[in-house]
Each structure stands twice: as structure tokens, then as C-alpha cells.
């Protein structure tokens, strides 16, 4: 310790001395003899006010007859008498003054050079010193190339596999990975190669990061976690250097797991992007590939990565020997949602009558994150109503908030408009309830919510992975039911259907161009999707079909829409009395659901 203190003390002392010296220098320079231009010197000589000129190199020290000293400089290398003569000083005047020429000593020259370089040297030294200090002191200041990975040792597991629900297969796969690390002999004895990489794929909010944390908690081996974007920095080469550092650390701690979250930040197709082929990201990716290839079979390091954009990943990352295991975490099904609801309901007092199964049924397409959000919203609503526990009412309300945004009861709607909205929603509901291909209607409301003036909520009976054309056609009719009701009742149309129309058109177009559901065009797909290289987002569609086909596509889309429109009109005109009754009831009570609603359809 003492030697270190002495060294540091010495360095600080030197810094203080230098600072003082610099100040002194500036101070003394400002109080020394005033400096005048050479022309002033010549004028003084002409007017006989100078007694002596001391020449030292190019520096002049002039002593006036009054005894005052001033300094000046002449042209480098020129003779002082020539300079003065050129400025109109006669030989006679020169004779009156003493000119003393001092040859500058060797030392003086060196000193001058040294003094001009000294500050530079000092600054350089100081920087070097700071750098050493920063690196030895474990400070972040100058360690750009160091990996920022956080290491978990699993001593205090915060998340376990029990906290992840609804992704049974993914859980199995990862439990196996954990086993690989804990008992590698079991697998190597049978000649199995331990997987090098596990890639977790799935839409956002489906528990990829959560799953990785569960692995960290369960594995009982060190777990390094870093996000893909943390490799990317302002400086070129930093990413690759961080990767090297990360893997070095990992190898020292093997067996262990390295987890790179959101790997698409660096793992994008090489050669994509506007930066040309030598993009910084590419170098980082290359380094990851090199490191993964560099593992020996007995280095027990498993690389886990997560992404929701597998389509933009570089194919090299996906080949066997790298991320040779893919684990898919998809949106949960009904049972999954029920389990996730149970997990997140822990620690939240639920009322007796709460049936989470019903909520799970009402939330198709919700991700784990949405469900967590839903329960949180429900808890907040219950607190706002000063309740001691969360009841079904709050849960239902929260589902709608998550789907459509908060209710806007304060929005004032004129009676006239209310009537239109009521008939519009009643139209949707009635068409949906009458067609076999539509999901049963769960709720109709004319309270505006988010951007919508009213809404009709269908409730799928179970999760569906395949859709028939007839279902799509019924769905289109349901979407157009609102507009059809307006036409039928008011003989006029409003802007209220714009969102319905947009959705219907999109669906019809997909039926034709993606699902090959048009008889006229047959089982073909049309158009190639274009992606924005940096955002990875679709920006448009490239046409790979002729003008004639484009025309047929438009015709077919129109045909699907027209058919649906006719169906909706037919259903509504057959049930006009029901439509009017439903709309009147909606105006009275604003929201209809459950048995009340079913009674209206009967
Ligand atoms: P991502 O897949 O985008 O990384 P996260 O793992 O960050 O999603 O999930 C966000 C949150 O959603 C988690 O913290 C967790 O609370 C909740 N969640 C998501 N999926 C599940 C699941 N399968 N089981 C339980 N909770 C989940
Ligand atoms: Mg994540
Ligand atoms: Zn509508």
C-alpha cells in the first residue's frame, strides 16, 4: 500500500508544481517589459529616444534614454542595422546608440525548445497516468472494449421454471439444456454432442427474457446476460472486442451459459443495411460466429439467444453447430393463459366469485406480458374503487381496457349520433350472431373507448390455428354489418365504418393474394414483401405479377367484399325488427352482454 501512496502522492505533487509554474509564467509574462512593434522601435531611434539595443537571436531589448526597457522582435535572421535602415534610420542616428549582439547559448536554444514542448509532454503524461489509473482501478471510464455482461451465479434464484407457464415444450427443451451442464458425462458417454447454442424465438412479451432468467435461476452454473444492443457503441471495433472479452470470461467460468437478448440487434443478415459490407454490426456478428466455432467439445459453454425477428437473422447463425436448438415461445393458448393468469394473480387478492378460466377464454391473442398488464390494470381499478379484493367486474373491464383503451364516458355524444352508433353496433352484433362462421358475440357497447365510438366484442370458443374460407366470408359480413345497418335504417352512410372497411379490405386482399382463396386466380400467392433494411419492417410490396393479374386481384377483392355486404344486408333486412329493438335497448343501457344480449338475439 505505502509504495502506491508514495507514487500517487509524488504524481499529485508534480501536477501541483506544474500548475503553479504555469500560472507563474503567465503572471510574469504579463508584468515584464512591454512589447512594441519594430516600427515603433525605429521611430524611437529616429527621434533619439533610444540609448541601447540588446540583440539576442531575434529578440530585442530596447533601453530608452529615460531608462525604461521595452522588448521587440525583428525579422528572423535579418541584421538589426539593415532592418532599422530600411525603416528610415540613418547611419548617423545609429551611431548614437549602442547595439550589443548576444549570441544565444546552446543551452538557451534547448531550453526554448523544451519549454515549448513541455506542456505537450505533461498533458501526454497525465493522460497516460489517468488511463493506467482507470484501468487498474476497475473503473468503467476507459474500458470500452470490456464486455458489459452481468453475471448471475444462481445463488439467489429470483425466477424459476415455475414462474413460466404455458410454454410446455420450450420448458422441456431448456430443462434438458440445464441438465447438459450439470451432468455432461451422462450425455457424452453416449457420444452425444452438447448443443452449442439455443435460440429462443417468439413474438414480443411471450416470456423469452423471463425464460432465460429462469434458466439462470435453475442452472446452478454462472450465467452471463447481455443485450445485443450493448455490443453496439459509437466506436468501431468495440462490439467485436466486447464479444471476445465476454467469451473469454465465459471460458474461464465454464461450465456456464451466455445469454444474448435481442440478438437481432447484431445478428442481422450481413450485407444488409446502408453502411456497405464493413458495417460495425457485421464485425460483431462475425466475432460471435468465430467464438462459437472456437469452443472445443469439452468447453461447456452454451450460448442462449432470444429474438422476435428470426426472419432477419443471418443464415450463418442458424446453421447446425451454432444455434442448433430452436425453442419457440408462441402466444399462449387458452390453458396457457389460464396458467399465466394464475401465476400473476399470486399476491393479488381475488374475490371468491372470480373465474380465471372465463378471462382466459376472453383473451385470445394476448401474450404473457398482456396478461400481466391486464391483472395489474384490474388491481389498479379495484384500488380506485376502494375494494379489498379484485372482482370479476374489474377483470372484465381490464380486458377491454387492454384491447380497446380506456372508456371515454366524458365524451359528449349528441342523441342523433348516439342513435346511429347504436344501430351500427347492433348491425355488427346481429350479423355476427346470425352467421355460423362468426364467433359468438360477447358484448356490445356504445360507450366510446380509445378511438372507437362503440364496439362489438366477439368471443372465440377456442384457439384456432386454421381458418376456412367460409369463416372468413362470414367474418367479412360481420365487419360490414355496421355499414349495412346504417344504410338500411337511415338510408345514408357515415364515416363511422372507416375502420371496419379498412379491416375488411385488408382481410379480403389477403384471402386473394396470400391464402389463394379466389377461384378465379387459383392457389397462388401474389406480391413479394419488401423490408426496410434497418427497421426490419415491411414497407411495401413488390409486384411480381402483370397488370392484367393486378386487375383480376382487384376484381376478386371487390367480389368478396360485395358478397359480404350483400350477406350483411340480407341478414339485417330479414331481422329488421330485431335490429331496431337491439339498437333501442343499447341507447337505453349503453352496454349489453351475457343473457340479456342472448335474449335479444332469440
Ligand atoms: P419477451 O419474450 O419479449 O422477452 P418477457 O420475457 O420480457 O418477453 O415477458 C414480459 C413479461 O410478461 C414477463 O416479465 C412476465 O411477467 C410476463 N410473461 C410473459 N410470458 C410469460 C409466461 N409464459 N409465463 C408467465 N409470465 C409471462
Ligand atoms: Mg425480451
Ligand atoms: Zn363498426
XYZ file of C-alpha atoms and ligand atoms in Angstrom:
631
model
C 0.000 0.000 0.000
C 2.636 2.509 1.099
C 4.619 2.419 -2.136
C 1.446 3.075 -4.068
C 0.569 6.009 -1.876
C 4.060 7.423 -2.229
C 3.875 7.104 -6.008
C 0.463 8.680 -6.234
C 1.482 11.435 -3.828
C 4.529 12.192 -5.935
C 2.470 12.435 -9.054
C -0.007 14.784 -7.449
C 2.879 16.917 -6.160
C 4.305 17.173 -9.659
C 0.919 18.188 -11.020
C 0.592 20.902 -8.397
C 4.099 22.220 -9.138
C 3.374 22.326 -12.844
C 0.139 24.192 -12.372
C 1.838 26.730 -10.125
C 4.696 27.125 -12.599
C 2.317 27.686 -15.463
C 0.493 30.364 -13.503
C 3.725 31.999 -12.564
C 4.809 32.023 -16.179
C 1.638 33.691 -17.345
C 1.776 36.154 -14.486
C 5.411 37.110 -15.014
C 4.931 37.464 -18.740
C 2.184 39.949 -18.197
C 4.231 42.156 -15.867
C 7.517 42.050 -17.829
C 8.692 44.853 -20.163
C 6.033 45.896 -22.649
C 6.390 44.572 -26.135
C 6.324 47.061 -29.022
C 6.402 46.559 -32.793
C 9.698 47.063 -34.622
C 8.317 50.153 -36.390
C 7.876 51.847 -33.018
C 11.483 50.999 -32.210
C 12.625 52.610 -35.487
C 10.560 55.724 -34.748
C 12.043 55.953 -31.270
C 15.546 55.675 -32.703
C 14.828 58.401 -35.287
C 13.597 60.686 -32.555
C 16.690 59.947 -30.451
C 14.865 58.366 -27.546
C 16.852 55.115 -27.517
C 20.191 54.606 -25.796
C 20.821 50.882 -26.210
C 19.560 47.861 -28.143
C 20.385 44.381 -26.936
C 20.001 41.766 -29.658
C 19.621 38.164 -28.601
C 18.698 35.981 -31.546
C 15.611 37.707 -32.919
C 14.603 39.198 -29.586
C 15.384 42.836 -28.970
C 15.589 44.555 -25.613
C 15.488 48.312 -26.047
C 16.647 50.674 -23.315
C 15.254 54.173 -23.734
C 17.103 57.301 -22.691
C 14.531 57.601 -19.932
C 15.766 54.261 -18.593
C 12.557 52.325 -19.472
C 13.071 48.918 -21.078
C 10.808 47.551 -23.787
C 11.075 44.420 -25.860
C 10.502 43.781 -29.533
C 11.259 41.248 -32.246
C 12.938 41.614 -35.582
C 12.578 39.635 -38.745
C 14.210 36.268 -38.196
C 17.779 36.097 -39.476
C 17.961 39.748 -40.641
C 20.693 42.098 -39.478
C 19.436 44.685 -36.998
C 21.140 47.614 -38.715
C 19.619 46.647 -42.066
C 16.191 46.374 -40.528
C 16.437 49.792 -38.930
C 17.941 51.365 -42.078
C 15.032 50.057 -44.082
C 12.727 51.763 -41.647
C 14.308 55.153 -42.309
C 17.024 55.276 -39.632
C 20.213 56.947 -40.836
C 23.760 55.755 -40.042
C 24.236 58.881 -38.009
C 21.346 58.087 -35.729
C 22.651 54.553 -35.319
C 25.989 55.842 -34.172
C 24.266 57.488 -31.230
C 23.137 54.194 -29.748
C 24.943 51.105 -28.560
C 23.975 47.921 -30.305
C 25.021 44.850 -28.429
C 24.668 41.474 -30.082
C 24.467 38.478 -27.789
C 24.960 35.044 -29.369
C 22.343 32.801 -27.800
C 23.969 29.961 -25.877
C 23.413 26.326 -26.847
C 21.559 25.928 -23.602
C 19.208 28.771 -24.276
C 18.150 27.188 -27.567
C 17.481 23.861 -25.942
C 15.623 25.500 -23.141
C 13.425 27.305 -25.611
C 12.595 24.078 -27.415
C 11.968 22.258 -24.169
C 9.752 24.982 -22.820
C 7.584 24.876 -25.890
C 7.257 21.108 -25.743
C 6.882 20.798 -22.005
C 3.122 21.366 -21.832
C 2.533 18.730 -24.504
C 4.707 16.243 -22.677
C 2.922 16.945 -19.452
C -0.527 16.543 -20.916
C 0.505 13.294 -22.575
C 1.938 12.024 -19.326
C -1.147 12.999 -17.430
C -3.387 11.165 -19.885
C -1.269 8.056 -19.686
C -1.370 8.212 -15.946
C -5.151 8.599 -15.941
C -5.568 5.685 -18.283
C -3.424 3.446 -16.096
C -5.294 4.593 -13.069
C -8.671 3.958 -14.686
C -7.800 0.503 -15.844
C -6.159 -0.682 -12.683
C -8.912 0.863 -10.597
C -11.598 -1.248 -12.323
C -13.250 1.927 -13.472
C -15.621 1.981 -16.421
C -14.207 5.218 -17.775
C -11.876 3.885 -20.384
C -12.745 0.217 -20.699
C -14.775 0.410 -23.901
C -13.719 -2.973 -25.128
C -14.780 -4.818 -21.995
C -17.978 -6.776 -22.196
C -20.851 -5.366 -20.182
C -22.320 -8.760 -19.407
C -23.816 -9.212 -15.974
C -23.017 -12.445 -14.261
C -25.553 -14.344 -12.196
C -24.345 -17.211 -10.126
C -27.808 -18.504 -9.309
C -27.158 -18.162 -5.591
C -30.413 -16.374 -5.059
C -32.785 -17.625 -7.748
C -35.311 -14.925 -8.382
C -37.123 -16.657 -11.213
C -37.637 -20.385 -11.612
C -39.277 -22.568 -14.234
C -42.428 -22.498 -12.125
C -42.800 -18.818 -12.902
C -43.122 -19.545 -16.594
C -46.402 -21.024 -17.738
C -47.979 -22.114 -20.948
C -44.857 -22.971 -22.896
C -44.516 -26.637 -22.059
C -42.289 -27.753 -24.929
C -39.911 -24.837 -24.584
C -39.597 -25.544 -20.902
C -38.729 -29.179 -21.560
C -36.039 -28.261 -24.056
C -34.443 -25.793 -21.711
C -34.616 -28.105 -18.734
C -32.609 -30.505 -20.853
C -30.038 -27.823 -21.582
C -29.664 -27.211 -17.875
C -29.155 -30.925 -17.396
C -26.436 -30.953 -20.049
C -24.466 -28.521 -17.992
C -24.999 -30.230 -14.689
C -24.246 -33.761 -15.810
C -22.344 -33.620 -19.085
C -20.984 -37.164 -18.558
C -24.450 -38.609 -18.902
C -24.636 -37.328 -22.453
C -21.023 -37.615 -23.573
C -20.957 -41.257 -22.501
C -23.481 -41.914 -25.233
C -21.478 -39.927 -27.747
C -23.918 -37.010 -27.732
C -22.557 -33.603 -28.539
C -23.639 -30.888 -26.161
C -25.536 -28.200 -28.066
C -23.585 -25.020 -28.500
C -26.444 -22.666 -28.876
C -30.126 -22.361 -28.117
C -32.158 -19.764 -29.950
C -35.431 -18.662 -28.425
C -37.939 -17.376 -30.937
C -41.337 -15.850 -30.436
C -43.431 -12.711 -30.546
C -42.674 -9.957 -28.021
C -43.955 -10.446 -24.499
C -44.110 -14.230 -24.662
C -41.538 -14.826 -21.984
C -38.197 -15.184 -23.778
C -36.319 -12.983 -21.366
C -38.269 -14.470 -18.484
C -37.363 -17.990 -19.613
C -33.688 -17.065 -19.787
C -33.874 -15.728 -16.263
C -35.497 -18.960 -15.154
C -32.633 -20.908 -16.706
C -30.215 -18.649 -14.855
C -32.034 -19.380 -11.634
C -32.133 -23.136 -12.152
C -28.868 -23.950 -13.832
C -26.602 -23.682 -10.795
C -23.827 -22.551 -13.115
C -22.674 -18.993 -13.839
C -24.971 -17.184 -16.250
C -23.785 -14.211 -18.292
C -26.501 -11.959 -19.599
C -26.051 -9.212 -22.165
C -28.326 -7.491 -24.636
C -27.437 -7.416 -28.313
C -27.563 -3.660 -28.378
C -24.907 -3.437 -25.694
C -22.325 -4.577 -28.214
C -23.015 -1.594 -30.365
C -21.179 1.553 -29.419
C -20.010 4.739 -31.027
C -16.582 3.353 -31.755
C -15.769 0.923 -34.499
C -14.402 -2.382 -33.307
C -15.793 -2.106 -29.816
C -18.520 -4.672 -30.467
C -16.106 -7.348 -31.623
C -13.805 -6.619 -28.743
C -16.671 -6.941 -26.282
C -17.638 -10.276 -27.761
C -14.058 -11.530 -27.352
C -13.974 -10.352 -23.789
C -17.346 -11.902 -22.982
C -16.346 -15.301 -24.319
C -13.002 -15.173 -22.565
C -14.811 -14.567 -19.295
C -17.234 -17.367 -20.078
C -14.475 -19.851 -20.835
C -12.765 -19.034 -17.574
C -16.028 -19.777 -15.753
C -17.118 -22.853 -17.680
C -19.424 -24.683 -17.387
C -21.663 -21.686 -17.872
C -24.342 -20.073 -20.002
C -24.039 -16.929 -22.083
C -27.337 -15.237 -22.896
C -27.605 -12.619 -25.624
C -31.034 -10.963 -25.517
C -32.468 -9.345 -28.646
C -29.716 -10.775 -30.803
C -31.283 -9.310 -33.932
C -29.553 -6.050 -32.971
C -26.288 -7.588 -34.144
C -27.343 -10.777 -35.880
C -28.997 -9.233 -38.907
C -28.179 -10.539 -42.388
C -24.714 -9.492 -43.314
C -24.568 -7.243 -46.330
C -27.931 -5.726 -45.498
C -28.026 -2.149 -44.366
C -26.758 1.011 -45.876
C -23.284 1.024 -44.369
C -21.769 -1.206 -47.004
C -20.169 -4.510 -46.253
C -17.999 -3.313 -43.394
C -20.708 -2.451 -41.018
C -19.741 -2.451 -37.366
C -22.595 -4.819 -36.600
C -21.244 -7.322 -39.063
C -17.884 -7.407 -37.386
C -19.593 -8.055 -34.103
C -21.623 -10.862 -35.634
C -18.542 -12.355 -37.273
C -16.807 -12.338 -33.923
C -19.720 -14.173 -32.308
C -19.566 -16.813 -35.042
C -15.826 -17.170 -34.644
C -16.132 -17.569 -30.899
C -18.889 -20.146 -31.193
C -16.797 -22.164 -33.633
C -13.830 -21.845 -31.347
C -15.317 -23.807 -28.482
C -13.830 -27.212 -28.020
C -16.225 -30.020 -27.390
C -15.172 -30.070 -23.774
C -15.715 -26.365 -23.124
C -19.108 -26.472 -21.554
C -20.335 -23.074 -22.607
C -23.837 -22.859 -24.011
C -24.898 -19.736 -25.816
C -28.546 -18.792 -25.494
C -30.055 -16.052 -27.581
C -33.506 -14.550 -27.951
C -35.170 -12.722 -30.803
C -38.578 -11.920 -32.147
C -37.283 -11.448 -35.667
C -35.799 -14.797 -36.733
C -36.542 -13.875 -40.335
C -33.891 -11.184 -40.377
C -31.153 -13.227 -38.736
C -28.087 -14.115 -40.732
C -28.389 -17.674 -42.044
C -24.899 -18.427 -40.728
C -26.211 -18.016 -37.186
C -28.872 -20.594 -37.798
C -26.812 -23.380 -39.272
C -26.181 -26.536 -37.197
C -23.208 -26.202 -34.909
C -24.202 -22.736 -33.853
C -27.708 -22.184 -32.604
C -28.628 -25.754 -33.328
C -31.566 -25.774 -30.966
C -34.565 -23.595 -31.603
C -37.073 -23.103 -28.892
C -40.302 -21.489 -29.904
C -42.231 -19.445 -27.374
C -45.503 -18.687 -29.043
C -48.592 -16.849 -27.884
C -50.202 -18.962 -25.137
C -53.355 -20.976 -25.806
C -56.357 -20.934 -23.506
C -54.880 -23.292 -20.927
C -51.588 -21.414 -21.092
C -53.367 -18.139 -20.499
C -55.190 -19.660 -17.561
C -51.865 -20.782 -16.042
C -50.230 -17.420 -16.669
C -53.228 -15.711 -15.057
C -52.794 -17.934 -12.005
C -49.084 -17.081 -11.756
C -49.622 -13.355 -11.937
C -52.685 -13.453 -9.693
C -50.435 -14.621 -6.867
C -50.158 -11.907 -4.282
C -53.296 -10.203 -5.597
C -56.425 -10.854 -3.511
C -59.151 -12.130 -5.845
C -62.815 -12.184 -4.909
C -64.497 -15.544 -4.329
C -66.556 -15.482 -7.484
C -63.623 -14.837 -9.831
C -63.264 -17.453 -12.525
C -59.961 -17.041 -14.293
C -60.992 -19.591 -16.930
C -63.555 -17.118 -18.244
C -60.918 -14.426 -18.524
C -58.557 -16.842 -20.257
C -61.312 -17.554 -22.753
C -61.905 -13.880 -23.408
C -58.315 -13.081 -24.192
C -57.278 -14.859 -27.375
C -54.120 -13.379 -28.855
C -52.948 -11.993 -25.517
C -49.274 -12.522 -24.757
C -47.909 -13.241 -21.302
C -46.991 -9.595 -20.970
C -50.534 -8.531 -21.918
C -51.936 -10.832 -19.252
C -49.626 -9.436 -16.626
C -50.709 -5.966 -17.684
C -54.365 -6.989 -17.502
C -54.078 -8.179 -13.908
C -52.245 -5.053 -12.970
C -54.949 -2.870 -14.530
C -57.589 -4.849 -12.656
C -55.763 -4.342 -9.371
C -55.480 -0.628 -10.025
C -59.188 -0.396 -10.847
C -60.079 -2.260 -7.645
C -57.907 0.093 -5.632
C -59.535 3.076 -7.309
C -62.919 1.714 -6.204
C -61.682 1.182 -2.649
C -62.234 -2.546 -2.791
C -60.476 -5.107 -0.664
C -60.246 -7.662 -3.458
C -60.336 -7.789 -7.237
C -63.704 -8.914 -8.565
C -64.803 -10.209 -11.957
C -66.081 -6.754 -12.830
C -62.591 -5.227 -12.693
C -61.070 -8.109 -14.590
C -63.616 -7.736 -17.406
C -63.096 -4.034 -17.515
C -59.336 -4.547 -17.634
C -59.648 -6.919 -20.599
C -61.472 -4.230 -22.514
C -59.001 -1.574 -21.470
C -56.129 -3.663 -22.769
C -57.934 -4.396 -26.044
C -59.505 -1.058 -26.865
C -58.184 1.544 -24.438
C -59.939 3.215 -21.504
C -63.604 4.160 -21.602
C -64.359 7.724 -22.521
C -67.566 8.376 -20.679
C -66.917 12.090 -20.705
C -67.092 12.295 -24.461
C -70.364 14.012 -25.216
C -72.333 12.468 -27.986
C -75.459 14.037 -29.417
C -78.633 11.910 -29.314
C -78.779 11.829 -33.058
C -75.266 10.393 -33.272
C -75.952 8.006 -30.469
C -78.809 6.568 -32.496
C -76.532 5.992 -35.471
C -73.821 4.421 -33.338
C -76.365 2.146 -31.677
C -77.732 0.902 -34.983
C -74.215 0.482 -36.346
C -73.120 -1.708 -33.438
C -76.405 -3.575 -33.389
C -75.811 -4.319 -37.068
C -72.379 -5.818 -36.337
C -73.755 -7.846 -33.459
C -76.777 -9.169 -35.292
C -74.835 -10.261 -38.363
C -72.208 -11.940 -36.205
C -74.835 -13.717 -34.146
C -76.686 -14.956 -37.226
C -73.810 -16.360 -39.242
C -72.387 -19.735 -38.231
C -68.818 -18.761 -39.194
C -68.626 -15.887 -36.716
C -67.576 -16.180 -33.099
C -70.458 -15.631 -30.666
C -70.943 -12.047 -29.580
C -69.865 -11.452 -26.021
C -70.602 -7.810 -25.542
C -71.968 -4.804 -27.399
C -71.420 -1.284 -26.200
C -71.887 2.265 -27.407
C -69.596 3.759 -24.767
C -66.631 5.102 -26.659
C -63.345 3.540 -25.820
C -59.995 4.673 -27.134
C -60.564 5.731 -30.727
C -63.725 3.708 -31.228
C -67.190 5.191 -30.762
C -68.673 1.834 -29.892
C -67.649 -1.774 -30.100
C -68.856 -5.281 -30.534
C -66.738 -7.926 -28.876
C -66.775 -11.444 -30.261
C -65.651 -14.297 -28.052
C -63.884 -17.202 -29.750
C -64.829 -20.542 -28.274
C -61.326 -21.888 -28.500
C -57.994 -21.137 -30.133
C -57.963 -21.584 -33.841
C -54.953 -22.261 -35.997
C -56.666 -22.879 -39.323
C -59.312 -20.762 -40.945
C -61.775 -21.873 -43.579
C -62.776 -19.654 -46.446
C -66.416 -19.780 -45.313
C -65.401 -18.445 -41.895
C -63.510 -15.589 -43.495
C -66.557 -14.768 -45.619
C -68.780 -14.657 -42.559
C -66.232 -12.548 -40.747
C -66.230 -10.081 -43.637
C -70.020 -9.883 -43.434
C -69.758 -9.214 -39.697
C -67.318 -6.378 -40.338
C -69.658 -4.842 -42.902
C -72.714 -5.296 -40.672
C -72.347 -1.811 -39.199
C -72.339 -0.042 -42.515
C -75.226 -2.215 -43.779
C -77.372 -1.291 -40.753
C -76.754 2.418 -41.386
C -77.870 2.024 -44.993
C -80.913 0.037 -44.062
C -82.190 2.281 -41.270
C -81.087 5.771 -42.222
C -80.743 5.380 -45.952
C -77.456 7.235 -45.618
C -73.914 6.326 -44.625
C -71.410 7.825 -42.147
C -67.664 7.883 -41.528
C -68.116 5.539 -38.571
C -67.409 2.498 -40.706
C -63.959 3.530 -41.957
C -62.065 1.219 -39.633
C -64.404 -1.676 -40.431
C -63.925 -1.113 -44.139
C -60.165 -0.965 -43.804
C -60.055 -4.223 -41.903
C -62.436 -5.893 -44.321
C -60.451 -4.784 -47.363
C -57.206 -5.975 -45.842
C -58.690 -9.338 -45.000
C -60.206 -9.768 -48.458
C -56.916 -8.848 -50.115
C -55.050 -11.375 -48.024
C -57.577 -14.026 -48.902
C -56.802 -13.408 -52.561
C -53.057 -12.739 -52.545
C -51.796 -14.803 -49.613
C -54.193 -17.643 -48.997
C -55.076 -18.411 -52.609
C -58.794 -18.439 -51.804
C -60.027 -16.915 -55.030
C -61.445 -19.426 -57.518
C -60.541 -17.237 -60.435
C -56.861 -16.855 -59.550
C -56.331 -20.247 -58.015
C -53.870 -21.377 -55.345
C -51.126 -18.843 -55.948
C -49.595 -16.083 -53.877
C -49.006 -12.661 -55.328
C -46.535 -9.956 -54.425
C -43.249 -10.086 -52.630
C -42.918 -8.270 -49.332
C -40.236 -5.650 -49.099
C -38.491 -4.870 -45.876
C -36.773 -1.799 -44.605
C -33.212 -2.854 -44.003
C -32.638 -1.049 -40.754
C -36.037 -1.136 -39.135
C -36.714 -4.658 -40.335
C -40.235 -3.512 -41.067
C -42.358 -4.133 -44.065
C -42.593 -1.009 -46.154
C -44.285 -2.179 -49.221
C -44.999 -4.910 -51.582
C -43.148 -5.618 -54.739
C -45.272 -6.622 -57.636
C -44.310 -9.845 -59.248
C -47.384 -10.094 -61.426
C -48.659 -8.449 -64.533
C -51.044 -5.577 -64.982
C -53.815 -7.976 -66.007
C -53.400 -10.064 -62.864
C -53.458 -6.915 -60.758
C -56.808 -6.107 -62.285
C -58.140 -9.568 -61.536
C -56.900 -9.313 -57.934
C -58.784 -6.061 -57.511
C -61.886 -7.609 -59.021
C -61.691 -10.610 -56.738
C -61.186 -8.468 -53.639
C -64.189 -6.433 -54.658
C -66.207 -9.577 -55.263
C -65.505 -10.887 -51.750
C -66.435 -7.549 -50.227
C -69.588 -7.180 -52.297
C -70.712 -10.679 -51.402
C -70.153 -9.980 -47.718
C -72.023 -6.701 -47.983
C -74.975 -8.441 -49.600
C -74.969 -11.128 -46.939
C -74.995 -8.497 -44.213
C -77.809 -6.573 -45.859
C -79.814 -9.737 -46.321
C -79.403 -10.851 -42.700
C -80.328 -7.416 -41.403
C -83.363 -6.830 -43.588
C -84.686 -10.252 -42.606
C -84.272 -9.274 -38.938
C -85.037 -5.577 -39.140
C -87.331 -5.633 -36.103
C -84.631 -7.288 -34.003
C -82.096 -4.731 -35.200
C -84.278 -1.828 -34.165
C -85.099 -3.407 -30.827
C -81.425 -4.090 -30.081
C -80.458 -0.542 -31.017
C -83.202 0.945 -28.814
C -82.087 -1.185 -25.904
C -78.478 -0.095 -26.463
C -79.481 3.555 -26.346
C -81.198 2.872 -23.038
C -78.497 0.870 -21.286
C -75.387 1.571 -23.399
C -73.844 -1.840 -22.792
C -75.315 -5.279 -23.295
C -73.754 -8.637 -22.531
C -74.413 -12.174 -21.334
C -78.001 -13.435 -21.035
C -79.517 -10.007 -21.753
C -77.787 -9.994 -25.089
C -78.734 -13.572 -25.887
C -82.367 -12.759 -25.170
C -82.222 -10.006 -27.773
C -80.987 -12.412 -30.436
C -83.540 -15.130 -29.673
P -40.020 -11.229 -24.266
O -40.436 -12.522 -24.925
O -40.407 -10.064 -25.126
O -38.622 -11.208 -23.799
P -40.570 -11.133 -21.478
O -39.919 -12.392 -21.099
O -39.815 -9.896 -21.181
O -40.980 -11.119 -23.004
O -42.006 -11.085 -20.816
C -42.533 -9.926 -20.231
C -43.358 -10.261 -19.023
O -44.531 -10.965 -19.380
C -42.636 -11.169 -18.074
O -41.897 -10.426 -17.154
C -43.760 -11.929 -17.387
O -44.235 -11.206 -16.299
C -44.826 -11.963 -18.442
N -44.820 -13.262 -19.135
C -44.575 -13.454 -20.447
N -44.688 -14.748 -20.778
C -44.975 -15.408 -19.650
C -45.212 -16.792 -19.338
N -45.146 -17.734 -20.281
N -45.494 -17.112 -18.065
C -45.574 -16.162 -17.125
N -45.357 -14.860 -17.344
C -45.081 -14.463 -18.589
Mg -37.184 -9.816 -24.093
Zn -68.187 -0.784 -36.982
